[in-house]
Amino acid sequence: MSKESPAKNYCNEFNLSNYKELFAFLHKVTLEANLERSNLIYRGVGDSIKHTLVPTALRKEGGESRLKDICLGVFRSEDFSSPKIYSFAEMIAFSLFYQQANAQGLPLPIVSTKAHSLLLKPPHEFVTSGIIGSLEDGGWPNSDILPILALAQHYGVPTRLLDWSTDPYVSLYFAAKDAINNRENSPNSFALWMLNRSVAEEIGNNRFSGAYSRPPKYHLEFVETPQFQNPNLAAQNGIFSVLKINPQWVNHKDRDEAEIECVDRSPLDEALLEISKCLNIQSPIAAKVENETVFVKIMLPNTEAANVLRVLRNMGYHGGTIFPGYDGCEKSIRELELIKRHS
């Protein structure tokens, strides 16, 4: 596929006017998906313009500042322009979470004995060990530690994992909740993203010989971690996507040297489109991408957020069910207050 001829239906956008249109749209989409056995996953965002498909660790606001605070005294602020140092900072944040959880005797996903021993060492020893991979060889984040990364992310540690759900109403809950909390600060609509996982995997993780005419910069993986040790993940039907740097691209003679020298913050939809442009036009997946929709973005005015939360609550989606436990009960009470105030 050439750079000048992107997929015609790659991303379809819908601007809806009220919550009734939204739920009717979702009912139709989910019914069709079940009939066609489509592998759809969903992500909700509270601001359809500002909140792109970039994971927390790579966001300028929130992610980078958190990593700088965590690594204060280890790296200088200017060091964070280096992709290598940036990934080291992510590894340090991850290892500190692991050490704290382990010290408190909290249950953690199982890792190898060697990895466990290194994770308990001072951060610089863990980072330089190479056991969890490096950014350059496409090994960060290493697949073996993804279940722990998922756990860390659920408790606020910035990671390269991007949250999705197999349940559209869970994702819609997060979008509406974020929108209603920030309604006074942003006039923008909120959005529900839908991703055709099957097609995305064929584009971004195609291992067939000759699938690509040139090495793509990115490699896409989807991660489904064990849910029995992560009640939030279980309640939210969580799944994660992670973009890694393709080592074949790093070693390719035609790649842009400047691209290696800066932190890549590409949103998933843009990165996947770039991968699709590297597909061999003769390969079966190239024709499929030309004709199938990969992303759908549904937008709704933030003034409809309270109505959406009210309907979701009646369907059984609220803080108490999304976040099992006492904290979720308190969230549910607060949400009821928000709905009444903004309805």
PDB file of C-alpha atoms in Angstrom, residues 57-239:
ATOM      1  CA  ALA A  57       3.564   6.961  30.073  1.00  0.00           C
ATOM      2  CA  LEU A  58       3.951   8.770  26.749  1.00  0.00           C
ATOM      3  CA  ARG A  59       1.619  11.684  27.450  1.00  0.00           C
ATOM      4  CA  LYS A  60       3.316  15.049  27.914  1.00  0.00           C
ATOM      5  CA  GLU A  61       0.727  16.007  30.520  1.00  0.00           C
ATOM      6  CA  GLY A  62       0.538  13.521  33.356  1.00  0.00           C
ATOM      7  CA  GLY A  63       2.783  10.707  32.182  1.00  0.00           C
ATOM      8  CA  GLU A  64       6.094  12.447  31.603  1.00  0.00           C
ATOM      9  CA  SER A  65       5.744  14.696  34.653  1.00  0.00           C
ATOM     10  CA  ARG A  66       5.012  11.654  36.855  1.00  0.00           C
ATOM     11  CA  LEU A  67       8.063   9.815  35.529  1.00  0.00           C
ATOM     12  CA  LYS A  68      10.236  12.867  36.167  1.00  0.00           C
ATOM     13  CA  ASP A  69       9.005  13.052  39.755  1.00  0.00           C
ATOM     14  CA  ILE A  70       9.577   9.333  40.302  1.00  0.00           C
ATOM     15  CA  CYS A  71      13.106   9.528  38.870  1.00  0.00           C
ATOM     16  CA  LEU A  72      14.053  12.818  40.524  1.00  0.00           C
ATOM     17  CA  GLY A  73      17.755  12.650  41.364  1.00  0.00           C
ATOM     18  CA  VAL A  74      18.311   9.739  38.959  1.00  0.00           C
ATOM     19  CA  PHE A  75      17.927  11.586  35.633  1.00  0.00           C
ATOM     20  CA  ARG A  76      17.977  15.274  34.760  1.00  0.00           C
ATOM     21  CA  SER A  77      14.851  16.797  33.237  1.00  0.00           C
ATOM     22  CA  GLU A  78      16.565  17.315  29.878  1.00  0.00           C
ATOM     23  CA  ASP A  79      17.510  13.610  29.764  1.00  0.00           C
ATOM     24  CA  PHE A  80      13.877  12.781  29.015  1.00  0.00           C
ATOM     25  CA  SER A  81      14.294  13.851  25.387  1.00  0.00           C
ATOM     26  CA  SER A  82      16.212  10.588  24.922  1.00  0.00           C
ATOM     27  CA  PRO A  83      13.994   7.557  24.102  1.00  0.00           C
ATOM     28  CA  LYS A  84      16.444   5.286  25.936  1.00  0.00           C
ATOM     29  CA  ILE A  85      16.395   7.337  29.153  1.00  0.00           C
ATOM     30  CA  TYR A  86      12.616   7.683  28.876  1.00  0.00           C
ATOM     31  CA  SER A  87      12.186   3.913  28.741  1.00  0.00           C
ATOM     32  CA  PHE A  88      14.628   3.542  31.662  1.00  0.00           C
ATOM     33  CA  ALA A  89      12.404   5.885  33.691  1.00  0.00           C
ATOM     34  CA  GLU A  90       9.383   3.695  32.900  1.00  0.00           C
ATOM     35  CA  MET A  91      11.319   0.619  34.034  1.00  0.00           C
ATOM     36  CA  ILE A  92      12.320   2.304  37.301  1.00  0.00           C
ATOM     37  CA  ALA A  93       8.708   3.312  38.051  1.00  0.00           C
ATOM     38  CA  PHE A  94       7.647  -0.267  37.367  1.00  0.00           C
ATOM     39  CA  SER A  95      10.369  -1.802  39.566  1.00  0.00           C
ATOM     40  CA  LEU A  96       9.524   0.533  42.471  1.00  0.00           C
ATOM     41  CA  PHE A  97       5.873  -0.545  42.281  1.00  0.00           C
ATOM     42  CA  TYR A  98       6.927  -4.199  42.272  1.00  0.00           C
ATOM     43  CA  GLN A  99       9.246  -3.700  45.262  1.00  0.00           C
ATOM     44  CA  GLN A 100       6.595  -1.898  47.319  1.00  0.00           C
ATOM     45  CA  ALA A 101       3.910  -4.490  46.562  1.00  0.00           C
ATOM     46  CA  ASN A 102       6.299  -7.349  47.337  1.00  0.00           C
ATOM     47  CA  ALA A 103       7.419  -5.735  50.624  1.00  0.00           C
ATOM     48  CA  GLN A 104       3.794  -5.523  51.748  1.00  0.00           C
ATOM     49  CA  GLY A 105       3.127  -9.159  50.875  1.00  0.00           C
ATOM     50  CA  LEU A 106       0.566  -8.258  48.208  1.00  0.00           C
ATOM     51  CA  PRO A 107      -0.231 -10.898  45.567  1.00  0.00           C
ATOM     52  CA  LEU A 108       1.639 -10.328  42.300  1.00  0.00           C
ATOM     53  CA  PRO A 109       1.562 -12.134  38.953  1.00  0.00           C
ATOM     54  CA  ILE A 110       4.266 -14.780  38.756  1.00  0.00           C
ATOM     55  CA  VAL A 111       7.601 -13.958  37.081  1.00  0.00           C
ATOM     56  CA  SER A 112      10.749 -16.052  36.763  1.00  0.00           C
ATOM     57  CA  THR A 113      12.980 -16.395  39.837  1.00  0.00           C
ATOM     58  CA  LYS A 114      15.732 -14.491  38.037  1.00  0.00           C
ATOM     59  CA  ALA A 115      13.422 -11.616  37.126  1.00  0.00           C
ATOM     60  CA  HIS A 116      12.031 -11.500  40.670  1.00  0.00           C
ATOM     61  CA  SER A 117      15.545 -11.254  42.155  1.00  0.00           C
ATOM     62  CA  LEU A 118      16.536  -8.472  39.775  1.00  0.00           C
ATOM     63  CA  LEU A 119      13.323  -6.557  40.369  1.00  0.00           C
ATOM     64  CA  LEU A 120      14.229  -6.359  44.057  1.00  0.00           C
ATOM     65  CA  LYS A 121      17.661  -4.849  43.365  1.00  0.00           C
ATOM     66  CA  PRO A 122      18.377  -1.089  43.126  1.00  0.00           C
ATOM     67  CA  PRO A 123      16.655   0.303  40.005  1.00  0.00           C
ATOM     68  CA  HIS A 124      19.848   0.929  37.992  1.00  0.00           C
ATOM     69  CA  GLU A 125      20.884  -2.748  38.317  1.00  0.00           C
ATOM     70  CA  PHE A 126      17.452  -3.918  37.234  1.00  0.00           C
ATOM     71  CA  VAL A 127      17.361  -1.539  34.240  1.00  0.00           C
ATOM     72  CA  THR A 128      20.828  -2.438  32.951  1.00  0.00           C
ATOM     73  CA  SER A 129      20.283  -6.194  33.369  1.00  0.00           C
ATOM     74  CA  GLY A 130      18.428  -6.391  30.041  1.00  0.00           C
ATOM     75  CA  ILE A 131      16.135  -9.102  31.392  1.00  0.00           C
ATOM     76  CA  ILE A 132      13.013  -7.137  30.531  1.00  0.00           C
ATOM     77  CA  GLY A 133      14.261  -6.104  27.110  1.00  0.00           C
ATOM     78  CA  SER A 134      15.216  -2.737  25.678  1.00  0.00           C
ATOM     79  CA  LEU A 135      13.442  -0.193  23.540  1.00  0.00           C
ATOM     80  CA  GLU A 136      15.820  -0.644  20.614  1.00  0.00           C
ATOM     81  CA  ASP A 137      15.401  -4.414  20.252  1.00  0.00           C
ATOM     82  CA  GLY A 138      11.623  -4.229  20.493  1.00  0.00           C
ATOM     83  CA  GLY A 139      11.729  -5.981  23.850  1.00  0.00           C
ATOM     84  CA  TRP A 140      10.323  -3.210  26.055  1.00  0.00           C
ATOM     85  CA  PRO A 141       7.975  -3.894  27.595  1.00  0.00           C
ATOM     86  CA  ASN A 142       8.826  -7.588  27.747  1.00  0.00           C
ATOM     87  CA  SER A 143       5.809  -9.887  27.414  1.00  0.00           C
ATOM     88  CA  ASP A 144       6.715 -11.721  30.644  1.00  0.00           C
ATOM     89  CA  ILE A 145       6.147  -8.645  32.798  1.00  0.00           C
ATOM     90  CA  LEU A 146       3.005  -7.354  31.070  1.00  0.00           C
ATOM     91  CA  PRO A 147       0.635  -8.827  33.710  1.00  0.00           C
ATOM     92  CA  ILE A 148       2.474  -6.848  36.411  1.00  0.00           C
ATOM     93  CA  LEU A 149       2.500  -3.728  34.236  1.00  0.00           C
ATOM     94  CA  ALA A 150      -1.261  -4.072  33.844  1.00  0.00           C
ATOM     95  CA  LEU A 151      -1.640  -4.275  37.609  1.00  0.00           C
ATOM     96  CA  ALA A 152       0.631  -1.250  38.100  1.00  0.00           C
ATOM     97  CA  GLN A 153      -1.315   0.748  35.539  1.00  0.00           C
ATOM     98  CA  HIS A 154      -4.602   0.097  37.312  1.00  0.00           C
ATOM     99  CA  TYR A 155      -3.093   1.689  40.400  1.00  0.00           C
ATOM    100  CA  GLY A 156      -1.738   4.786  38.668  1.00  0.00           C
ATOM    101  CA  VAL A 157       1.770   3.892  37.478  1.00  0.00           C
ATOM    102  CA  PRO A 158       2.421   5.365  33.979  1.00  0.00           C
ATOM    103  CA  THR A 159       2.967   2.564  31.440  1.00  0.00           C
ATOM    104  CA  ARG A 160       2.917   2.009  27.675  1.00  0.00           C
ATOM    105  CA  LEU A 161      -0.209  -0.106  27.931  1.00  0.00           C
ATOM    106  CA  LEU A 162      -3.391   1.363  26.478  1.00  0.00           C
ATOM    107  CA  ASP A 163      -6.595   0.231  28.228  1.00  0.00           C
ATOM    108  CA  TRP A 164      -9.459  -1.245  26.206  1.00  0.00           C
ATOM    109  CA  SER A 165     -12.504  -3.269  27.149  1.00  0.00           C
ATOM    110  CA  THR A 166     -14.470  -5.987  25.427  1.00  0.00           C
ATOM    111  CA  ASP A 167     -17.590  -4.356  26.902  1.00  0.00           C
ATOM    112  CA  PRO A 168     -18.641  -1.099  25.161  1.00  0.00           C
ATOM    113  CA  TYR A 169     -20.662   0.070  28.156  1.00  0.00           C
ATOM    114  CA  VAL A 170     -17.663  -0.142  30.491  1.00  0.00           C
ATOM    115  CA  SER A 171     -15.693   2.096  28.129  1.00  0.00           C
ATOM    116  CA  LEU A 172     -18.644   4.431  27.741  1.00  0.00           C
ATOM    117  CA  TYR A 173     -18.832   4.724  31.537  1.00  0.00           C
ATOM    118  CA  PHE A 174     -15.227   5.953  31.700  1.00  0.00           C
ATOM    119  CA  ALA A 175     -15.780   8.436  28.866  1.00  0.00           C
ATOM    120  CA  ALA A 176     -18.939   9.919  30.398  1.00  0.00           C
ATOM    121  CA  LYS A 177     -17.455  10.022  33.905  1.00  0.00           C
ATOM    122  CA  ASP A 178     -14.372  11.861  32.672  1.00  0.00           C
ATOM    123  CA  ALA A 179     -16.506  14.243  30.583  1.00  0.00           C
ATOM    124  CA  ILE A 180     -18.812  15.184  33.443  1.00  0.00           C
ATOM    125  CA  ASN A 181     -15.875  15.762  35.799  1.00  0.00           C
ATOM    126  CA  ASN A 182     -14.188  18.088  33.275  1.00  0.00           C
ATOM    127  CA  ARG A 183     -17.302  19.647  31.805  1.00  0.00           C
ATOM    128  CA  GLU A 184     -16.458  23.125  33.071  1.00  0.00           C
ATOM    129  CA  ASN A 185     -12.867  22.974  31.793  1.00  0.00           C
ATOM    130  CA  SER A 186     -13.514  21.639  28.293  1.00  0.00           C
ATOM    131  CA  PRO A 187     -16.302  22.319  25.803  1.00  0.00           C
ATOM    132  CA  ASN A 188     -15.295  19.357  23.648  1.00  0.00           C
ATOM    133  CA  SER A 189     -17.382  16.257  23.103  1.00  0.00           C
ATOM    134  CA  PHE A 190     -16.506  12.916  24.665  1.00  0.00           C
ATOM    135  CA  ALA A 191     -15.911   9.825  22.566  1.00  0.00           C
ATOM    136  CA  LEU A 192     -16.126   6.068  22.384  1.00  0.00           C
ATOM    137  CA  TRP A 193     -13.511   4.384  20.209  1.00  0.00           C
ATOM    138  CA  MET A 194     -14.152   0.998  18.641  1.00  0.00           C
ATOM    139  CA  LEU A 195     -11.320  -1.100  17.239  1.00  0.00           C
ATOM    140  CA  ASN A 196     -11.564  -4.171  15.031  1.00  0.00           C
ATOM    141  CA  ARG A 197      -8.965  -6.186  16.880  1.00  0.00           C
ATOM    142  CA  SER A 198      -8.755  -8.966  14.292  1.00  0.00           C
ATOM    143  CA  VAL A 199      -7.862  -6.598  11.446  1.00  0.00           C
ATOM    144  CA  ALA A 200      -5.557  -4.548  13.687  1.00  0.00           C
ATOM    145  CA  GLU A 201      -3.605  -7.682  14.594  1.00  0.00           C
ATOM    146  CA  GLU A 202      -3.282  -8.676  10.953  1.00  0.00           C
ATOM    147  CA  ILE A 203      -1.880  -5.230  10.151  1.00  0.00           C
ATOM    148  CA  GLY A 204       0.366  -4.735  13.151  1.00  0.00           C
ATOM    149  CA  ASN A 205       1.492  -8.260  13.992  1.00  0.00           C
ATOM    150  CA  ASN A 206       1.711 -10.004  10.657  1.00  0.00           C
ATOM    151  CA  ARG A 207       4.347 -12.729  10.722  1.00  0.00           C
ATOM    152  CA  PHE A 208       3.795 -14.074   7.187  1.00  0.00           C
ATOM    153  CA  SER A 209       6.749 -13.806   4.860  1.00  0.00           C
ATOM    154  CA  GLY A 210       6.277 -11.019   2.338  1.00  0.00           C
ATOM    155  CA  ALA A 211       3.484  -9.312   4.275  1.00  0.00           C
ATOM    156  CA  TYR A 212       5.367  -6.006   4.247  1.00  0.00           C
ATOM    157  CA  SER A 213       7.127  -4.268   1.364  1.00  0.00           C
ATOM    158  CA  ARG A 214       9.426  -2.569   3.889  1.00  0.00           C
ATOM    159  CA  PRO A 215       9.833  -2.982   7.661  1.00  0.00           C
ATOM    160  CA  PRO A 216       7.206  -0.962   9.565  1.00  0.00           C
ATOM    161  CA  LYS A 217       8.401   1.133  12.487  1.00  0.00           C
ATOM    162  CA  TYR A 218       5.948  -0.434  14.918  1.00  0.00           C
ATOM    163  CA  HIS A 219       4.866  -3.831  16.097  1.00  0.00           C
ATOM    164  CA  LEU A 220       1.455  -4.139  17.767  1.00  0.00           C
ATOM    165  CA  GLU A 221       0.532  -6.597  20.489  1.00  0.00           C
ATOM    166  CA  PHE A 222      -2.650  -7.171  22.456  1.00  0.00           C
ATOM    167  CA  VAL A 223      -2.341  -8.336  26.030  1.00  0.00           C
ATOM    168  CA  GLU A 224      -4.895 -10.303  28.035  1.00  0.00           C
ATOM    169  CA  THR A 225      -3.615 -10.759  31.554  1.00  0.00           C
ATOM    170  CA  PRO A 226      -4.921 -13.133  34.263  1.00  0.00           C
ATOM    171  CA  GLN A 227      -7.872 -11.492  35.993  1.00  0.00           C
ATOM    172  CA  PHE A 228      -8.032 -13.470  39.224  1.00  0.00           C
ATOM    173  CA  GLN A 229      -5.386 -11.250  40.857  1.00  0.00           C
ATOM    174  CA  ASN A 230      -6.808  -8.024  39.471  1.00  0.00           C
ATOM    175  CA  PRO A 231     -10.500  -7.536  40.405  1.00  0.00           C
ATOM    176  CA  ASN A 232     -10.708  -4.170  38.619  1.00  0.00           C
ATOM    177  CA  LEU A 233      -9.486  -5.719  35.380  1.00  0.00           C
ATOM    178  CA  ALA A 234     -11.998  -8.552  35.730  1.00  0.00           C
ATOM    179  CA  ALA A 235     -14.926  -6.208  36.381  1.00  0.00           C
ATOM    180  CA  GLN A 236     -13.933  -3.987  33.465  1.00  0.00           C
ATOM    181  CA  ASN A 237     -13.331  -6.839  30.970  1.00  0.00           C
ATOM    182  CA  GLY A 238      -9.954  -5.259  30.385  1.00  0.00           C
ATOM    183  CA  ILE A 239      -7.527  -5.849  27.561  1.00  0.00           C
TER     184      ILE A 239
END
